[in-house]
PDB file of C-alpha atoms in Angstrom:
ATOM      1  CA  MET A   1     -11.647 -16.177  16.858  1.00 42.00           C
ATOM      2  CA  ASN A   2      -7.800 -16.365  17.363  1.00 50.00           C
ATOM      3  CA  CYS A   3      -4.528 -16.975  15.620  1.00 72.00           C
ATOM      4  CA  ASN A   4      -1.058 -17.273  15.684  1.00 87.00           C
ATOM      5  CA  LEU A   5       1.252 -14.739  13.824  1.00 95.00           C
ATOM      6  CA  ASP A   6       4.607 -15.086  12.746  1.00 96.00           C
ATOM      7  CA  PRO A   7       6.799 -12.217  14.268  1.00 97.00           C
ATOM      8  CA  PHE A   8       7.883 -10.710  10.942  1.00 98.00           C
ATOM      9  CA  TYR A   9       4.919  -9.113   9.187  1.00 98.00           C
ATOM     10  CA  PRO A  10       6.160  -7.124   5.854  1.00 98.00           C
ATOM     11  CA  ILE A  11       3.658  -5.079   3.840  1.00 98.00           C
ATOM     12  CA  PHE A  12       3.956  -4.890   0.225  1.00 98.00           C
ATOM     13  CA  GLU A  13       2.526  -2.897  -2.515  1.00 97.00           C
ATOM     14  CA  SER A  14       2.326  -5.418  -5.331  1.00 98.00           C
ATOM     15  CA  ALA A  15       2.206  -9.116  -6.067  1.00 98.00           C
ATOM     16  CA  ASP A  16       5.628  -8.406  -8.037  1.00 98.00           C
ATOM     17  CA  THR A  17       7.390  -7.678  -4.572  1.00 98.00           C
ATOM     18  CA  ILE A  18       5.680 -10.812  -3.093  1.00 98.00           C
ATOM     19  CA  GLU A  19       7.339 -12.923  -5.923  1.00 98.00           C
ATOM     20  CA  LYS A  20      10.403 -11.654  -5.390  1.00 98.00           C
ATOM     21  CA  LEU A  21      10.623 -11.558  -1.525  1.00 98.00           C
ATOM     22  CA  VAL A  22       8.593 -14.372  -0.080  1.00 98.00           C
ATOM     23  CA  PRO A  23      10.606 -16.917  -1.068  1.00 98.00           C
ATOM     24  CA  LEU A  24      13.470 -15.913   1.027  1.00 98.00           C
ATOM     25  CA  GLY A  25      11.429 -16.940   3.915  1.00 97.00           C
ATOM     26  CA  ILE A  26       8.567 -14.927   4.694  1.00 98.00           C
ATOM     27  CA  ARG A  27       5.579 -16.533   6.579  1.00 97.00           C
ATOM     28  CA  LEU A  28       3.195 -13.638   7.125  1.00 98.00           C
ATOM     29  CA  VAL A  29       2.759 -10.888   4.298  1.00 98.00           C
ATOM     30  CA  GLN A  30       0.235  -8.063   3.618  1.00 98.00           C
ATOM     31  CA  LEU A  31      -0.764  -7.130  -0.161  1.00 98.00           C
ATOM     32  CA  ARG A  32      -1.699  -3.396   0.577  1.00 98.00           C
ATOM     33  CA  MET A  33      -2.902  -1.416  -2.789  1.00 96.00           C
ATOM     34  CA  LYS A  34      -4.163   1.408  -3.228  1.00 92.00           C
ATOM     35  CA  ASP A  35      -5.955   3.584  -6.218  1.00 91.00           C
ATOM     36  CA  LYS A  36      -6.068   0.514  -8.503  1.00 95.00           C
ATOM     37  CA  THR A  37      -8.616  -0.957 -11.006  1.00 96.00           C
ATOM     38  CA  PRO A  38     -10.468  -3.824  -9.469  1.00 95.00           C
ATOM     39  CA  ALA A  39      -9.347  -5.886 -12.578  1.00 97.00           C
ATOM     40  CA  THR A  40      -5.752  -5.104 -11.367  1.00 97.00           C
ATOM     41  CA  LEU A  41      -6.336  -5.817  -7.943  1.00 98.00           C
ATOM     42  CA  ARG A  42      -7.751  -9.179  -8.739  1.00 98.00           C
ATOM     43  CA  ASP A  43      -4.698 -10.055 -10.612  1.00 98.00           C
ATOM     44  CA  HIS A  44      -2.238  -9.266  -7.808  1.00 98.00           C
ATOM     45  CA  ILE A  45      -4.527 -10.918  -5.465  1.00 98.00           C
ATOM     46  CA  ARG A  46      -4.365 -14.213  -7.785  1.00 98.00           C
ATOM     47  CA  THR A  47      -0.550 -14.052  -8.212  1.00 98.00           C
ATOM     48  CA  ALA A  48       0.001 -13.123  -4.425  1.00 98.00           C
ATOM     49  CA  LYS A  49      -1.973 -16.107  -3.246  1.00 98.00           C
ATOM     50  CA  ALA A  50      -0.410 -18.509  -5.463  1.00 98.00           C
ATOM     51  CA  ILE A  51       3.071 -17.299  -4.288  1.00 98.00           C
ATOM     52  CA  CYS A  52       2.160 -17.732  -0.695  1.00 98.00           C
ATOM     53  CA  LEU A  53       0.693 -21.039  -1.282  1.00 98.00           C
ATOM     54  CA  GLN A  54       3.917 -22.542  -2.834  1.00 98.00           C
ATOM     55  CA  TYR A  55       5.963 -20.918  -0.051  1.00 98.00           C
ATOM     56  CA  GLN A  56       3.713 -21.364   2.806  1.00 97.00           C
ATOM     57  CA  CYS A  57       3.345 -18.034   3.597  1.00 98.00           C
ATOM     58  CA  ARG A  58      -0.054 -16.231   5.070  1.00 98.00           C
ATOM     59  CA  LEU A  59      -1.302 -13.916   3.070  1.00 98.00           C
ATOM     60  CA  VAL A  60      -3.368 -10.854   4.365  1.00 98.00           C
ATOM     61  CA  ILE A  61      -5.338  -8.614   1.762  1.00 98.00           C
ATOM     62  CA  ASN A  62      -5.788  -4.806   2.667  1.00 98.00           C
ATOM     63  CA  ASP A  63      -9.128  -3.250   2.760  1.00 96.00           C
ATOM     64  CA  TYR A  64     -10.705  -4.968  -0.398  1.00 97.00           C
ATOM     65  CA  TRP A  65     -12.894  -7.542   1.662  1.00 97.00           C
ATOM     66  CA  GLN A  66     -15.218  -8.185  -1.247  1.00 97.00           C
ATOM     67  CA  LEU A  67     -12.330  -9.281  -3.726  1.00 97.00           C
ATOM     68  CA  ALA A  68     -10.689 -11.242  -0.694  1.00 98.00           C
ATOM     69  CA  ILE A  69     -14.126 -13.328  -0.134  1.00 98.00           C
ATOM     70  CA  GLU A  70     -14.618 -13.815  -4.131  1.00 98.00           C
ATOM     71  CA  GLU A  71     -10.853 -14.934  -4.509  1.00 98.00           C
ATOM     72  CA  THR A  72     -11.254 -17.403  -1.579  1.00 97.00           C
ATOM     73  CA  CYS A  73      -8.296 -15.636   0.598  1.00 97.00           C
ATOM     74  CA  ASP A  74      -8.442 -16.366   4.214  1.00 95.00           C
ATOM     75  CA  PHE A  75      -7.214 -12.918   5.945  1.00 98.00           C
ATOM     76  CA  ILE A  76      -8.111  -9.182   5.738  1.00 98.00           C
ATOM     77  CA  HIS A  77      -6.920  -6.220   7.519  1.00 98.00           C
ATOM     78  CA  LEU A  78      -9.169  -3.168   7.730  1.00 98.00           C
ATOM     79  CA  GLY A  79      -8.435   0.293   8.773  1.00 96.00           C
ATOM     80  CA  GLN A  80     -10.871   2.257  10.867  1.00 95.00           C
ATOM     81  CA  GLU A  81     -12.129   3.791   7.674  1.00 93.00           C
ATOM     82  CA  ASP A  82     -12.498   0.510   6.092  1.00 93.00           C
ATOM     83  CA  LEU A  83     -14.292  -0.895   9.135  1.00 94.00           C
ATOM     84  CA  GLU A  84     -17.213   1.505   8.643  1.00 91.00           C
ATOM     85  CA  LYS A  85     -18.203   0.220   5.187  1.00 93.00           C
ATOM     86  CA  ALA A  86     -17.152  -3.317   5.409  1.00 96.00           C
ATOM     87  CA  ASN A  87     -20.049  -5.881   5.896  1.00 96.00           C
ATOM     88  CA  LEU A  88     -18.771  -8.053   8.860  1.00 96.00           C
ATOM     89  CA  ALA A  89     -21.413 -10.634   8.735  1.00 96.00           C
ATOM     90  CA  GLU A  90     -20.323 -11.489   5.232  1.00 97.00           C
ATOM     91  CA  ILE A  91     -16.643 -11.388   6.183  1.00 97.00           C
ATOM     92  CA  ARG A  92     -17.293 -14.000   8.973  1.00 95.00           C
ATOM     93  CA  GLN A  93     -19.646 -15.941   6.919  1.00 96.00           C
ATOM     94  CA  ALA A  94     -16.772 -16.475   4.412  1.00 97.00           C
ATOM     95  CA  GLY A  95     -14.733 -17.481   6.886  1.00 96.00           C
ATOM     96  CA  LEU A  96     -12.236 -14.748   6.566  1.00 97.00           C
ATOM     97  CA  LYS A  97      -9.833 -14.045   9.554  1.00 97.00           C
ATOM     98  CA  LEU A  98      -9.584 -10.051  10.249  1.00 98.00           C
ATOM     99  CA  GLY A  99      -6.959  -7.828  11.613  1.00 98.00           C
ATOM    100  CA  ILE A 100      -7.898  -4.153  12.492  1.00 98.00           C
ATOM    101  CA  SER A 101      -5.866  -1.019  12.919  1.00 97.00           C
ATOM    102  CA  THR A 102      -6.387   0.935  16.023  1.00 97.00           C
ATOM    103  CA  HIS A 103      -4.685   4.286  17.345  1.00 95.00           C
ATOM    104  CA  ASP A 104      -6.286   5.424  20.445  1.00 94.00           C
ATOM    105  CA  GLU A 105      -8.706   3.761  22.825  1.00 95.00           C
ATOM    106  CA  THR A 106     -12.220   4.511  21.005  1.00 96.00           C
ATOM    107  CA  GLU A 107     -10.690   2.708  18.084  1.00 96.00           C
ATOM    108  CA  LEU A 108      -9.479  -0.087  19.927  1.00 97.00           C
ATOM    109  CA  ASN A 109     -12.727  -0.736  21.758  1.00 97.00           C
ATOM    110  CA  ARG A 110     -14.463  -0.739  18.292  1.00 96.00           C
ATOM    111  CA  ALA A 111     -12.300  -3.088  17.244  1.00 97.00           C
ATOM    112  CA  LEU A 112     -12.709  -5.382  20.022  1.00 97.00           C
ATOM    113  CA  SER A 113     -16.478  -5.358  19.807  1.00 96.00           C
ATOM    114  CA  THR A 114     -15.764  -6.786  16.384  1.00 95.00           C
ATOM    115  CA  ASP A 115     -14.165  -9.991  17.875  1.00 95.00           C
ATOM    116  CA  PRO A 116     -10.757  -9.637  15.544  1.00 97.00           C
ATOM    117  CA  ASP A 117      -8.292 -11.996  15.003  1.00 97.00           C
ATOM    118  CA  TYR A 118      -5.648  -9.536  15.645  1.00 98.00           C
ATOM    119  CA  VAL A 119      -5.382  -5.706  16.600  1.00 98.00           C
ATOM    120  CA  ALA A 120      -2.618  -3.380  15.241  1.00 98.00           C
ATOM    121  CA  LEU A 121      -1.564  -0.359  17.134  1.00 97.00           C
ATOM    122  CA  GLY A 122       0.762   2.310  15.464  1.00 94.00           C
ATOM    123  CA  PRO A 123       2.750   4.560  14.651  1.00 94.00           C
ATOM    124  CA  ILE A 124       4.926   3.176  17.380  1.00 95.00           C
ATOM    125  CA  TYR A 125       7.642   5.631  15.989  1.00 93.00           C
ATOM    126  CA  PRO A 126       7.588   8.616  13.596  1.00 86.00           C
ATOM    127  CA  THR A 127       7.032   7.817  10.367  1.00 76.00           C
ATOM    128  CA  MET A 128       7.133   9.348   6.900  1.00 65.00           C
ATOM    129  CA  LEU A 129       5.143   6.910   4.658  1.00 60.00           C
ATOM    130  CA  LYS A 130       1.693   8.799   5.337  1.00 56.00           C
ATOM    131  CA  LYS A 131       0.696  11.791   7.098  1.00 60.00           C
ATOM    132  CA  MET A 132      -0.624  10.700  10.717  1.00 60.00           C
ATOM    133  CA  LYS A 133      -2.915  12.825  12.793  1.00 67.00           C
ATOM    134  CA  TRP A 134      -1.605  10.486  15.848  1.00 67.00           C
ATOM    135  CA  ALA A 135       1.685  11.226  17.750  1.00 75.00           C
ATOM    136  CA  PRO A 136       3.696   7.981  18.160  1.00 83.00           C
ATOM    137  CA  GLN A 137       2.397   5.792  20.522  1.00 86.00           C
ATOM    138  CA  THR A 138       5.650   4.653  22.519  1.00 87.00           C
ATOM    139  CA  LEU A 139       6.821   1.461  23.547  1.00 93.00           C
ATOM    140  CA  THR A 140       4.843   1.909  26.865  1.00 93.00           C
ATOM    141  CA  ARG A 141       1.737   2.134  25.038  1.00 95.00           C
ATOM    142  CA  ILE A 142       2.302  -1.555  23.689  1.00 97.00           C
ATOM    143  CA  GLY A 143       2.627  -3.154  27.018  1.00 95.00           C
ATOM    144  CA  LEU A 144      -0.715  -1.313  27.869  1.00 96.00           C
ATOM    145  CA  TRP A 145      -2.453  -2.491  24.706  1.00 96.00           C
ATOM    146  CA  LYS A 146      -1.383  -5.748  25.093  1.00 96.00           C
ATOM    147  CA  LYS A 147      -2.925  -5.830  28.858  1.00 96.00           C
ATOM    148  CA  LYS A 148      -6.262  -4.533  27.152  1.00 96.00           C
ATOM    149  CA  ILE A 149      -6.687  -7.432  24.562  1.00 97.00           C
ATOM    150  CA  GLY A 150      -4.767 -10.473  26.500  1.00 94.00           C
ATOM    151  CA  ASP A 151      -4.448 -13.107  24.160  1.00 94.00           C
ATOM    152  CA  LEU A 152      -5.579 -11.445  20.876  1.00 96.00           C
ATOM    153  CA  PRO A 153      -2.282 -11.075  19.107  1.00 97.00           C
ATOM    154  CA  LEU A 154      -1.012  -7.629  18.996  1.00 98.00           C
ATOM    155  CA  VAL A 155       0.962  -6.204  15.759  1.00 98.00           C
ATOM    156  CA  VAL A 156       2.682  -2.756  15.987  1.00 98.00           C
ATOM    157  CA  ILE A 157       3.607  -0.780  12.983  1.00 96.00           C
ATOM    158  CA  GLY A 158       4.844   2.470  12.028  1.00 94.00           C
ATOM    159  CA  GLY A 159       8.573   3.912  11.683  1.00 93.00           C
ATOM    160  CA  LEU A 160      10.074   0.336  12.734  1.00 96.00           C
ATOM    161  CA  ASN A 161      13.749  -0.897  11.477  1.00 95.00           C
ATOM    162  CA  VAL A 162      15.443  -3.877  12.354  1.00 95.00           C
ATOM    163  CA  ASP A 163      17.141  -2.096  15.495  1.00 94.00           C
ATOM    164  CA  HIS A 164      13.673  -1.550  17.186  1.00 94.00           C
ATOM    165  CA  VAL A 165      12.818  -5.397  17.215  1.00 96.00           C
ATOM    166  CA  SER A 166      13.944  -6.108  20.881  1.00 95.00           C
ATOM    167  CA  ASP A 167      12.315  -3.138  22.073  1.00 96.00           C
ATOM    168  CA  VAL A 168       8.822  -3.783  20.551  1.00 97.00           C
ATOM    169  CA  PHE A 169       9.176  -7.462  21.530  1.00 97.00           C
ATOM    170  CA  THR A 170      10.070  -7.144  24.994  1.00 95.00           C
ATOM    171  CA  HIS A 171       7.102  -5.060  25.352  1.00 95.00           C
ATOM    172  CA  HIS A 172       4.990  -7.616  24.355  1.00 94.00           C
ATOM    173  CA  CYS A 173       3.987  -7.212  20.957  1.00 96.00           C
ATOM    174  CA  ASN A 174       3.298 -10.318  18.923  1.00 96.00           C
ATOM    175  CA  SER A 175       4.216  -9.333  15.108  1.00 97.00           C
ATOM    176  CA  ALA A 176       6.096  -6.015  13.809  1.00 98.00           C
ATOM    177  CA  ALA A 177       4.724  -5.119  10.657  1.00 98.00           C
ATOM    178  CA  VAL A 178       7.231  -3.582   8.354  1.00 97.00           C
ATOM    179  CA  ILE A 179       6.728  -1.367   5.221  1.00 95.00           C
ATOM    180  CA  SER A 180       9.464   1.395   4.591  1.00 94.00           C
ATOM    181  CA  ASP A 181      12.601  -0.159   6.262  1.00 96.00           C
ATOM    182  CA  ILE A 182      12.167  -2.745   3.666  1.00 97.00           C
ATOM    183  CA  VAL A 183      10.887  -1.146   0.397  1.00 94.00           C
ATOM    184  CA  THR A 184      13.183   2.082   0.608  1.00 94.00           C
ATOM    185  CA  HIS A 185      16.281  -0.328   1.318  1.00 96.00           C
ATOM    186  CA  ALA A 186      19.295  -0.229  -0.845  1.00 97.00           C
ATOM    187  CA  ASN A 187      19.075  -3.885  -0.844  1.00 98.00           C
ATOM    188  CA  PRO A 188      15.630  -4.911   0.276  1.00 98.00           C
ATOM    189  CA  ALA A 189      16.232  -8.753  -0.253  1.00 98.00           C
ATOM    190  CA  GLU A 190      19.227  -8.264   2.049  1.00 98.00           C
ATOM    191  CA  ARG A 191      16.617  -6.283   4.630  1.00 98.00           C
ATOM    192  CA  VAL A 192      14.422  -9.097   4.429  1.00 98.00           C
ATOM    193  CA  LYS A 193      16.895 -11.675   5.537  1.00 98.00           C
ATOM    194  CA  GLN A 194      17.942  -9.312   8.365  1.00 97.00           C
ATOM    195  CA  TRP A 195      14.572  -9.004   9.938  1.00 98.00           C
ATOM    196  CA  ILE A 196      13.835 -12.653   9.664  1.00 97.00           C
ATOM    197  CA  HIS A 197      17.055 -13.147  11.492  1.00 96.00           C
ATOM    198  CA  ALA A 198      16.442 -10.422  13.878  1.00 96.00           C
ATOM    199  CA  THR A 199      12.846 -12.336  14.821  1.00 96.00           C
ATOM    200  CA  GLN A 200      14.001 -15.718  14.884  1.00 92.00           C
ATOM    201  CA  GLN A 201      14.216 -15.867  18.772  1.00 89.00           C
ATOM    202  CA  TRP A 202      10.554 -14.507  18.882  1.00 91.00           C
ATOM    203  CA  ARG A 203       8.967 -17.033  16.663  1.00 83.00           C
ATOM    204  CA  SER A 204       7.012 -19.513  18.362  1.00 67.00           C
ATOM    205  CA  ASN A 205       5.234 -20.898  15.142  1.00 43.00           C
ATOM    206  CA  PRO A 206       7.704 -21.057  12.559  1.00 37.00           C
TER     207      PRO A 206
END
């Protein structure tokens, strides 16, 4: 399986943020919630799905693949730990597309064995969002990963800001996943607009 991804890939922790920012022109977004009850997760997934449908934005659900199936979502993202617990056969039977995080070659080989729809590499730059056992991957590794995965879309993540756009895309990634550069910005809506403008030239499937 394969898919085209928008070059701007924000990751938000609630449907409330999705509701505020997706209407600005976001075409690809991930809902990434941690430590919430199933009922709360389901409510946010339903709200996010409705908003994304209205604004023609592709929604990716992080981790909660069972809820994504139950709520007839079409895309999930799994980290390596999530991948260990997930039922890939059930995910594929439900028709969900699949993105997988990788940080080293062992994880990349494992991800590729699942026939994913995209592979993510990170952290590219130092990040304060969460403690990582991996050193920054560097721009050179983006090109190396892209050679290894071929036509499969490559998402880069970790410490990205709007000034990094040209650097990561000239090293042949397909999409830049962004968290803190938006949610910690004094004006998240303005930052989203800046990201959309900065990634416009890399947008092959608007």
